[in-house]
mmCIF file of N, CA and C in Angstrom:
data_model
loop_
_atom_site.group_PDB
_atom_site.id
_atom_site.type_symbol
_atom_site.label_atom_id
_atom_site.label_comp_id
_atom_site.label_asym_id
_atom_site.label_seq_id
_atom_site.Cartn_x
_atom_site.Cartn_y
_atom_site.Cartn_z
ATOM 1 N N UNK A 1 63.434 105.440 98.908
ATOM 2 C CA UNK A 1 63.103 104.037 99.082
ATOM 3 C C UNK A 1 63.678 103.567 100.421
ATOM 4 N N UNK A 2 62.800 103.116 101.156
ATOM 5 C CA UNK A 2 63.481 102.273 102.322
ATOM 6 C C UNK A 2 64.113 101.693 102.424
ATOM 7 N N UNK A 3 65.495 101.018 103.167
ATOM 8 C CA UNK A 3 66.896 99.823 102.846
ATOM 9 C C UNK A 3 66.369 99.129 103.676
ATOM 10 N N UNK A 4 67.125 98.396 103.941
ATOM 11 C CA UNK A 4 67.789 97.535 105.018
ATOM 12 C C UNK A 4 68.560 96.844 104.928
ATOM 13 N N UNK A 5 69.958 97.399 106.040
ATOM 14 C CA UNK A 5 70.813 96.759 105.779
ATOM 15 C C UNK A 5 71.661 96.343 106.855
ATOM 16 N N UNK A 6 72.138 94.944 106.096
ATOM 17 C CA UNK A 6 73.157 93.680 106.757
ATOM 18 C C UNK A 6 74.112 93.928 107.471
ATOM 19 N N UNK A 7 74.878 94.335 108.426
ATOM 20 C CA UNK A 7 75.983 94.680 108.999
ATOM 21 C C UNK A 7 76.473 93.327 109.385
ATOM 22 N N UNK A 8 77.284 92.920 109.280
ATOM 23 C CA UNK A 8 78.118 91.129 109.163
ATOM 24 C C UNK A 8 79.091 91.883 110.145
ATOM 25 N N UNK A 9 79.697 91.679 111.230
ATOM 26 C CA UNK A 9 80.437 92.325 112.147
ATOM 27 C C UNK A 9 81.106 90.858 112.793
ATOM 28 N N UNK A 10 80.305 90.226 113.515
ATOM 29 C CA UNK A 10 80.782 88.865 114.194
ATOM 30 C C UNK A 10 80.981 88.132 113.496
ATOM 31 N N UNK A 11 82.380 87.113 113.621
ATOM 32 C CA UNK A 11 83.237 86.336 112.908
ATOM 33 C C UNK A 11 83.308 84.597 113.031
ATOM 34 N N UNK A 12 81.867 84.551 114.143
ATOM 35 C CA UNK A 12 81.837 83.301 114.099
ATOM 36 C C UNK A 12 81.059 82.735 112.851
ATOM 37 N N UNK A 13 80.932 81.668 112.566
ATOM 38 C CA UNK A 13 80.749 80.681 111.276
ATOM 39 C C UNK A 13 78.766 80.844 110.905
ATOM 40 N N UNK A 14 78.168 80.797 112.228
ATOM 41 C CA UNK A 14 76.796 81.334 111.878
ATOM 42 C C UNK A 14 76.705 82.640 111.648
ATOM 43 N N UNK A 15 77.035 83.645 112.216
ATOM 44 C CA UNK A 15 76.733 85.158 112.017
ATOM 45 C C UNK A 15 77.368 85.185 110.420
ATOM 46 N N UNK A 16 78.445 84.759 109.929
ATOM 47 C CA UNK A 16 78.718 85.363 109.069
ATOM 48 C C UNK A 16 78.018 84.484 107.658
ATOM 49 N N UNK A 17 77.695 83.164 107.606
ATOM 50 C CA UNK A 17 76.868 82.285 106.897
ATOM 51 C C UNK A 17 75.355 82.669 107.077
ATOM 52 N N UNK A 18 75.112 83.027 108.397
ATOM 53 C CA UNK A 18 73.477 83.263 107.984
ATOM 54 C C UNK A 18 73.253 84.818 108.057
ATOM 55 N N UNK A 19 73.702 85.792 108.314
ATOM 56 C CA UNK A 19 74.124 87.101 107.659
ATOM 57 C C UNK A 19 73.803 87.685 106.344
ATOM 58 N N UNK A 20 75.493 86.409 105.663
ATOM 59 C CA UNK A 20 74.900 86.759 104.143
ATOM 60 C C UNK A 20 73.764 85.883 103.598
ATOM 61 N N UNK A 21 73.122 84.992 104.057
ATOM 62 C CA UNK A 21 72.029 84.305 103.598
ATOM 63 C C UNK A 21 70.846 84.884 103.537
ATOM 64 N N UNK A 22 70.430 86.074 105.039
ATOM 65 C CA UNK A 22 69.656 86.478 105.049
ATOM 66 C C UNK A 22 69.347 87.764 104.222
ATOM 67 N N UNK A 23 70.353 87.925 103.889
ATOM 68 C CA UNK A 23 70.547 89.560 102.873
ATOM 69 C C UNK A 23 69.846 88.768 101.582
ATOM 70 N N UNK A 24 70.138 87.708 101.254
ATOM 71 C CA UNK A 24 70.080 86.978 100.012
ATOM 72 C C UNK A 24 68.038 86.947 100.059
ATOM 73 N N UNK A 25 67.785 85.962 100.977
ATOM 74 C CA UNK A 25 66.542 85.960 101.303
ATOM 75 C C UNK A 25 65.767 87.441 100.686
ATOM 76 N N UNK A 26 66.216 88.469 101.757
ATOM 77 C CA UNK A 26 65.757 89.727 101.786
ATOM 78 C C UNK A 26 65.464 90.185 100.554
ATOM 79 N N UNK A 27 66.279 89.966 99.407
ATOM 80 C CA UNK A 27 66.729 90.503 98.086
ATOM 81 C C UNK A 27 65.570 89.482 97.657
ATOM 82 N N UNK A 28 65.548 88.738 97.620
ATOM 83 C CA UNK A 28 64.490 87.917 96.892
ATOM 84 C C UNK A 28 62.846 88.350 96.873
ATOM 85 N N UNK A 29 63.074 89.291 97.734
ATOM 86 C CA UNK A 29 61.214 90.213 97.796
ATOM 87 C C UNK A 29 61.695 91.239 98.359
ATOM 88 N N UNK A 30 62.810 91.892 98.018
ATOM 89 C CA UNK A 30 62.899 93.568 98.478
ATOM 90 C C UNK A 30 61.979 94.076 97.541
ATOM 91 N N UNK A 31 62.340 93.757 96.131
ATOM 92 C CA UNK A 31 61.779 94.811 94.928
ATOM 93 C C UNK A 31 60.343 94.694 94.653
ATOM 94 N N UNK A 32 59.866 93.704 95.082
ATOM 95 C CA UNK A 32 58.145 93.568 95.177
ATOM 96 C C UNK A 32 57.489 94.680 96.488
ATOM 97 N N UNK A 33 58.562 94.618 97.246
ATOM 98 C CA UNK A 33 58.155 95.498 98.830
ATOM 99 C C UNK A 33 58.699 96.892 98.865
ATOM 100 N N UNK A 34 59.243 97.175 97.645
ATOM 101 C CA UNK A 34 60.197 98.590 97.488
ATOM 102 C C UNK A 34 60.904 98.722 98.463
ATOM 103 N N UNK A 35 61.830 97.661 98.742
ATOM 104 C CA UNK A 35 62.708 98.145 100.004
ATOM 105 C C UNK A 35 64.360 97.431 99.198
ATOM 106 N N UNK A 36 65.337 98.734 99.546
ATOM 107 C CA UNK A 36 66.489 98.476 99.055
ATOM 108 C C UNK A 36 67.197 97.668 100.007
ATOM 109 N N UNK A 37 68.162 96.939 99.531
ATOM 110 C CA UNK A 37 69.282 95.882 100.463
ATOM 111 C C UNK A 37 70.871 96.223 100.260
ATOM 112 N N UNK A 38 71.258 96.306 101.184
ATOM 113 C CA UNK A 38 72.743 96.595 101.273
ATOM 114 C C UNK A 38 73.386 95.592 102.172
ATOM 115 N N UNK A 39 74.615 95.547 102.164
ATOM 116 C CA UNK A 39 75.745 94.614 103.099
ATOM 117 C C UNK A 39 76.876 95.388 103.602
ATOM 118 N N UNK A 40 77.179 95.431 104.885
ATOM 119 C CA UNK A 40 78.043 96.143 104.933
ATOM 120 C C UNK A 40 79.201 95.090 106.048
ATOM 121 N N UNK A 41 80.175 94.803 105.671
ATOM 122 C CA UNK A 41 81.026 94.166 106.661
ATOM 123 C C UNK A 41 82.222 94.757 107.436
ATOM 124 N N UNK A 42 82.283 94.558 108.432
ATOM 125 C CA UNK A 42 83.488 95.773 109.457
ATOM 126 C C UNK A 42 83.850 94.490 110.328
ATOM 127 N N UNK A 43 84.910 94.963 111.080
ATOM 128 C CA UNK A 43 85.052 94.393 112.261
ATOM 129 C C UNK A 43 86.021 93.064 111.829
ATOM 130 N N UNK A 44 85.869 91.940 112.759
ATOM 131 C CA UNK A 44 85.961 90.741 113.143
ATOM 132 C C UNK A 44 85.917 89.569 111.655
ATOM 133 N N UNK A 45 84.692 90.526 111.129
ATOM 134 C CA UNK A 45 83.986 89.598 109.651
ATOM 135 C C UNK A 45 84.862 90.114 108.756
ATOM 136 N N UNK A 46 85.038 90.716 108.649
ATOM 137 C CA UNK A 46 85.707 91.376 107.603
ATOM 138 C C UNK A 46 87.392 90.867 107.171
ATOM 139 N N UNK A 47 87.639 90.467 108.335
ATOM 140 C CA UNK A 47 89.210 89.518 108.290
ATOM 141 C C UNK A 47 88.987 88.063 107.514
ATOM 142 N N UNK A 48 87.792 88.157 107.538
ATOM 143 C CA UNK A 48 87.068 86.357 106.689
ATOM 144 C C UNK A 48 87.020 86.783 105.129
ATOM 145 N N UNK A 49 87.223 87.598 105.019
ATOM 146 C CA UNK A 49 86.855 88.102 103.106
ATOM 147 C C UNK A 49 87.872 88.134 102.606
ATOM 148 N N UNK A 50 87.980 86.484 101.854
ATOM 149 C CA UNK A 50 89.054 86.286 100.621
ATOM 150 C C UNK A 50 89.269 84.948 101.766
ATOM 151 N N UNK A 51 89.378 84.909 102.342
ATOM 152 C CA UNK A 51 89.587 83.729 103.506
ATOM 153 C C UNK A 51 88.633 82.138 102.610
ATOM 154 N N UNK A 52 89.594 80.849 103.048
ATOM 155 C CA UNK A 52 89.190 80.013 102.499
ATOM 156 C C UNK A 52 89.874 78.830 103.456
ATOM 157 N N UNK A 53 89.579 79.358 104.465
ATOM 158 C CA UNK A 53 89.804 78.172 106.191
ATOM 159 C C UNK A 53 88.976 77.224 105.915
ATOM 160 N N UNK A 54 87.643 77.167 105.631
ATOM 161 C CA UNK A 54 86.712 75.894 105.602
ATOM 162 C C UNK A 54 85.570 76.376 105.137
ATOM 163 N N UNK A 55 84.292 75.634 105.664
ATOM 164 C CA UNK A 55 83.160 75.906 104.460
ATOM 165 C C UNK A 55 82.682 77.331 105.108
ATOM 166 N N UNK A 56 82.543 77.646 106.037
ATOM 167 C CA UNK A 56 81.827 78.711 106.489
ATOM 168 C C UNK A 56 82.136 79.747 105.693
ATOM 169 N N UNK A 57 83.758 79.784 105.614
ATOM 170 C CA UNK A 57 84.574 80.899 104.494
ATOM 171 C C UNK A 57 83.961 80.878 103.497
ATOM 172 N N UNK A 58 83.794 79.663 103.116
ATOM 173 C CA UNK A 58 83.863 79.363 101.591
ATOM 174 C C UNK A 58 82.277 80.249 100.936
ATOM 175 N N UNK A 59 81.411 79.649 102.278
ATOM 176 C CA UNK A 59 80.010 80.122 102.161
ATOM 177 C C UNK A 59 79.604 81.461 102.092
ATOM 178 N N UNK A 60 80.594 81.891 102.802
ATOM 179 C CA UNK A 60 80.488 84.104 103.179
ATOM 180 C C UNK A 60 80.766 84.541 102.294
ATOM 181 N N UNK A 61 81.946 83.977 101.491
ATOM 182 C CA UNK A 61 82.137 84.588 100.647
ATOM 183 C C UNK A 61 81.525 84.852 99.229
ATOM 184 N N UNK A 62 81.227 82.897 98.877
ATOM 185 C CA UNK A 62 80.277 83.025 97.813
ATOM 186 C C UNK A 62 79.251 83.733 97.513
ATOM 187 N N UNK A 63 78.532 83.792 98.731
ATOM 188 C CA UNK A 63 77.094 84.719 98.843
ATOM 189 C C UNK A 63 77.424 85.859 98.630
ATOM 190 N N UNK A 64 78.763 86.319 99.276
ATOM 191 C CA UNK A 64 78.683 88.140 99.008
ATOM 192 C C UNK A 64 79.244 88.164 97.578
ATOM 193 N N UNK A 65 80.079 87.111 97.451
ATOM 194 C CA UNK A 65 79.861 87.594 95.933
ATOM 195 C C UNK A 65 78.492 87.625 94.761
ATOM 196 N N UNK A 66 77.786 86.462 94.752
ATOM 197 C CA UNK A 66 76.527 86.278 94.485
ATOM 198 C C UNK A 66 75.488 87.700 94.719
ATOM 199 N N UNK A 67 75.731 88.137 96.074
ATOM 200 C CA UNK A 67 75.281 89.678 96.236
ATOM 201 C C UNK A 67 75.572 90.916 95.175
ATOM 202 N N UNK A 68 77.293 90.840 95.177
ATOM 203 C CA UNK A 68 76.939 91.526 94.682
ATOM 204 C C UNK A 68 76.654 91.710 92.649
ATOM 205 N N UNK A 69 77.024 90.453 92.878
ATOM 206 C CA UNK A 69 76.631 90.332 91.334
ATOM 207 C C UNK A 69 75.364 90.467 90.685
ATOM 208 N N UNK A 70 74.173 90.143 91.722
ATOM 209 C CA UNK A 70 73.022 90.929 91.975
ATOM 210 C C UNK A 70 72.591 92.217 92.128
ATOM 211 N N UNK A 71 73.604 93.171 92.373
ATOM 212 C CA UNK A 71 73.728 94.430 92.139
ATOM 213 C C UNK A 71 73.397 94.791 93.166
ATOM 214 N N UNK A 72 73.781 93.956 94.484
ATOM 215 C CA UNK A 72 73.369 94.736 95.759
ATOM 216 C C UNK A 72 74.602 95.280 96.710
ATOM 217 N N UNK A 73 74.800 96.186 96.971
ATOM 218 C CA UNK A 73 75.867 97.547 97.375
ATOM 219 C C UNK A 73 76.106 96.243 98.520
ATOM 220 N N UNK A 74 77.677 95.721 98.478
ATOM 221 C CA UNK A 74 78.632 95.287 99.411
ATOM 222 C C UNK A 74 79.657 96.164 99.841
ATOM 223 N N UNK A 75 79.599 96.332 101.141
ATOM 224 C CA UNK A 75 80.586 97.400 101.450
ATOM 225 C C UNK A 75 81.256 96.452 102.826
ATOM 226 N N UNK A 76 82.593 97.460 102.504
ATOM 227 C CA UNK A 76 83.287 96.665 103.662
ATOM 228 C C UNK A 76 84.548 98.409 103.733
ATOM 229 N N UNK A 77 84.774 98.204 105.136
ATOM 230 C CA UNK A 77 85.565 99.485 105.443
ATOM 231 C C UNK A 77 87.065 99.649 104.592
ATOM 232 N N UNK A 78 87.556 100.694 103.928
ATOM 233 C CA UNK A 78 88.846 100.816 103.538
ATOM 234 C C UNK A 78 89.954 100.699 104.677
ATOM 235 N N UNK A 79 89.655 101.513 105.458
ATOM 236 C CA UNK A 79 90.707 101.169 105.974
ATOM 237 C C UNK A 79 91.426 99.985 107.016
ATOM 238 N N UNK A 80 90.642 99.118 106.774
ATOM 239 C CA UNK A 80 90.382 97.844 107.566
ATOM 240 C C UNK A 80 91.148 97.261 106.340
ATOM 241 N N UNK A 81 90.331 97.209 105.039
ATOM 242 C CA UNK A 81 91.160 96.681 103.832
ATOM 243 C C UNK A 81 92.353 96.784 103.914
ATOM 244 N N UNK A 82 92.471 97.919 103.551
ATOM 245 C CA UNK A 82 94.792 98.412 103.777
ATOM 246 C C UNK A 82 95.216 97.901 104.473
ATOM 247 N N UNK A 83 94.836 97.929 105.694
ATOM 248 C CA UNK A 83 95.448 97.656 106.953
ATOM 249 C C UNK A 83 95.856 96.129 106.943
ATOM 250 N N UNK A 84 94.652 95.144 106.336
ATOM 251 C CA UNK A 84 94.736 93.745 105.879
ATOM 252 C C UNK A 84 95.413 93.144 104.465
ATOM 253 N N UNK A 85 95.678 94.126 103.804
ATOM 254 C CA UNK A 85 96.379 93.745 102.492
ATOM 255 C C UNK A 85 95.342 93.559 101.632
ATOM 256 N N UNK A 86 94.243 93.405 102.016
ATOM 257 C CA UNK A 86 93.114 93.202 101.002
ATOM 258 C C UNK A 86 92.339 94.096 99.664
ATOM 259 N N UNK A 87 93.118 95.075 99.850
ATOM 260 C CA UNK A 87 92.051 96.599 99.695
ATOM 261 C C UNK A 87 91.641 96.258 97.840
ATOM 262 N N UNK A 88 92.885 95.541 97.438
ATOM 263 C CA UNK A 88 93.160 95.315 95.563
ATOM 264 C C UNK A 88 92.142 94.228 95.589
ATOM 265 N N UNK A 89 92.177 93.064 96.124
ATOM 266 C CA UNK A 89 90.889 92.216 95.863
ATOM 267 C C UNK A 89 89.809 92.436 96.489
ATOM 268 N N UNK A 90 89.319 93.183 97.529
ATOM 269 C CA UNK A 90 87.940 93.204 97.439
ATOM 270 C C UNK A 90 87.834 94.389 96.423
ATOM 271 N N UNK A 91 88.704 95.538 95.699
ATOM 272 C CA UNK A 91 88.182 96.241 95.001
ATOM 273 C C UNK A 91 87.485 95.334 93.565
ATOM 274 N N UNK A 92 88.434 94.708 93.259
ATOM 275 C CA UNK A 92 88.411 93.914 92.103
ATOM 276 C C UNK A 92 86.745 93.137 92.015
ATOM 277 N N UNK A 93 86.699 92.537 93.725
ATOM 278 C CA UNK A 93 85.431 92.104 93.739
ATOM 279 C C UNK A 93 84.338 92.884 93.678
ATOM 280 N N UNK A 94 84.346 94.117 93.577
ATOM 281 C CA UNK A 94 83.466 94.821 93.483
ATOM 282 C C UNK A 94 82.825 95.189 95.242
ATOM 283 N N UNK A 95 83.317 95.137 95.969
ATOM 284 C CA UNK A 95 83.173 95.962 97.231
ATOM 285 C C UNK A 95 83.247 97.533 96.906
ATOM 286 N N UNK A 96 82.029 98.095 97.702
ATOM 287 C CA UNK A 96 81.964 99.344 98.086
ATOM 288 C C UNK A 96 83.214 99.262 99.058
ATOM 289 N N UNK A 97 84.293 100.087 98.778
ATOM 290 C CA UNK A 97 84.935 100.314 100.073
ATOM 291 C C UNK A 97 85.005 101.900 100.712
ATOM 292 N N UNK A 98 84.859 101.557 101.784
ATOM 293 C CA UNK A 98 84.649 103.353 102.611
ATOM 294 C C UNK A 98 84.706 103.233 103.992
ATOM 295 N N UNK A 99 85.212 104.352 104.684
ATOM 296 C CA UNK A 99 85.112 104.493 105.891
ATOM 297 C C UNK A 99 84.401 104.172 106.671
ATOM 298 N N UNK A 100 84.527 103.074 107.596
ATOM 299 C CA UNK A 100 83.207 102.528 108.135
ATOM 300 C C UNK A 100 82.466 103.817 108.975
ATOM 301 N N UNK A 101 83.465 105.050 109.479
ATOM 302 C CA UNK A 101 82.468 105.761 110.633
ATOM 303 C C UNK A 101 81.429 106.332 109.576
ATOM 304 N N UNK A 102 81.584 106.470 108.152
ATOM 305 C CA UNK A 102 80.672 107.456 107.264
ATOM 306 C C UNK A 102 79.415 106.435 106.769
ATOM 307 N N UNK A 103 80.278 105.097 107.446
ATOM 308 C CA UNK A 103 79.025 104.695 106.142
ATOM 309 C C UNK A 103 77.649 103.973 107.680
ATOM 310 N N UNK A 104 78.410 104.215 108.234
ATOM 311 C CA UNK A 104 77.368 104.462 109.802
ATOM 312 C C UNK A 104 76.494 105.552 109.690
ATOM 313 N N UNK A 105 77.310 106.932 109.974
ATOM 314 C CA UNK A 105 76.577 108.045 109.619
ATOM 315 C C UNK A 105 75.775 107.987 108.428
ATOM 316 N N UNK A 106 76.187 107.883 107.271
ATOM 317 C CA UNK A 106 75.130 107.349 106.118
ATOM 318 C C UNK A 106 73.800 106.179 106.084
ATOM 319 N N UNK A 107 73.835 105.324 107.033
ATOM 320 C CA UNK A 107 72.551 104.575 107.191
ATOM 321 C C UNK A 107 71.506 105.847 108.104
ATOM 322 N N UNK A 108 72.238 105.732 108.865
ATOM 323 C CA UNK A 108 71.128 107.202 110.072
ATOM 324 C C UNK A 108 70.306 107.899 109.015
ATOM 325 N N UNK A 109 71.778 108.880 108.262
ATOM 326 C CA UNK A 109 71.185 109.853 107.555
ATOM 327 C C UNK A 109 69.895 109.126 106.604
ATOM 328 N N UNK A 110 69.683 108.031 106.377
ATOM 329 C CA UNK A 110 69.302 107.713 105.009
ATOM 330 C C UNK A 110 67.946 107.180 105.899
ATOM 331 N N UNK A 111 67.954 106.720 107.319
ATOM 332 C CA UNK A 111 66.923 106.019 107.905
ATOM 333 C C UNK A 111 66.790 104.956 107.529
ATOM 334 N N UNK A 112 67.782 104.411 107.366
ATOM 335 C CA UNK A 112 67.913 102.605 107.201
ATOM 336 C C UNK A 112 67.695 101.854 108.336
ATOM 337 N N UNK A 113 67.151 100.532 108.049
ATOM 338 C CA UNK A 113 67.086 99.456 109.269
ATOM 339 C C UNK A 113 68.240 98.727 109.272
ATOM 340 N N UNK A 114 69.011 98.820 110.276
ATOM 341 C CA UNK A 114 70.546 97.964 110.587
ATOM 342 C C UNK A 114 70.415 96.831 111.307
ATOM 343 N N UNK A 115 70.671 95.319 110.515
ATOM 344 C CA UNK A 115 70.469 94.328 111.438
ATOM 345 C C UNK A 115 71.971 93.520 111.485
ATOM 346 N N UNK A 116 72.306 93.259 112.766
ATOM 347 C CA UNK A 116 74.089 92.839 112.749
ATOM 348 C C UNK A 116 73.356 91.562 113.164
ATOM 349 N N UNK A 117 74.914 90.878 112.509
ATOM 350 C CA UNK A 117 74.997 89.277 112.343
ATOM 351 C C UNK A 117 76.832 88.932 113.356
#
């Protein structure tokens, strides 16, 4: 099945609000179009998860949770987690967590469409 997937990387207040919005969108007629949806957050964005500075936070986060309660694969790098103290609550939240260089190599391998926010 074909993906496409979300890479949330930039940490300003639109990339990471309309990011996860658009994954949301996407999901709303992937399964009519047979195309799978994933999220994957690294970087910059990824210091915003669990974060509750103002609404933008408030907004990234809800959605990825909303994601994945939808059953759509949220991933965010482990070792970015550790490194941030985070690694116990995004597990809890149900984050895919993994090495971001594999889960790079894993879109290639898989021929996914990667769109960064």
């Amino acid at each position: 099945m074909p993906k496409t997937v979300v890479h949330v990387f930039h940490d300003d207040d639109d990339a990471v609000v309309t990011g996860t919005r658009v994954a949301q969108r996407m999901l709303e007629v992937a399964g009519e179009r047979g195309v799978e949806v994933e999220v994957f957050c690294f970087g910059p964005a990824q210091r915003r998860l669990g974060r509750q500075d103002g609404e933008a936070d408030a907004n990234f986060n809800r959605q990825l949770d909303e994601l994945v309660a939808a059953g759509v694969v949220v991933g965010a790098c482990v070792n970015s987690a550790r490194a941030d103290g985070a690694l116990d609550d995004l597990t809890a939240r149900g984050f895919d967590l993994q090495v971001a260089r594999d889960a790079f190599l894993r879109f290639t391998l898989e021929g996914a469409t990667v769109v960064s926010f």
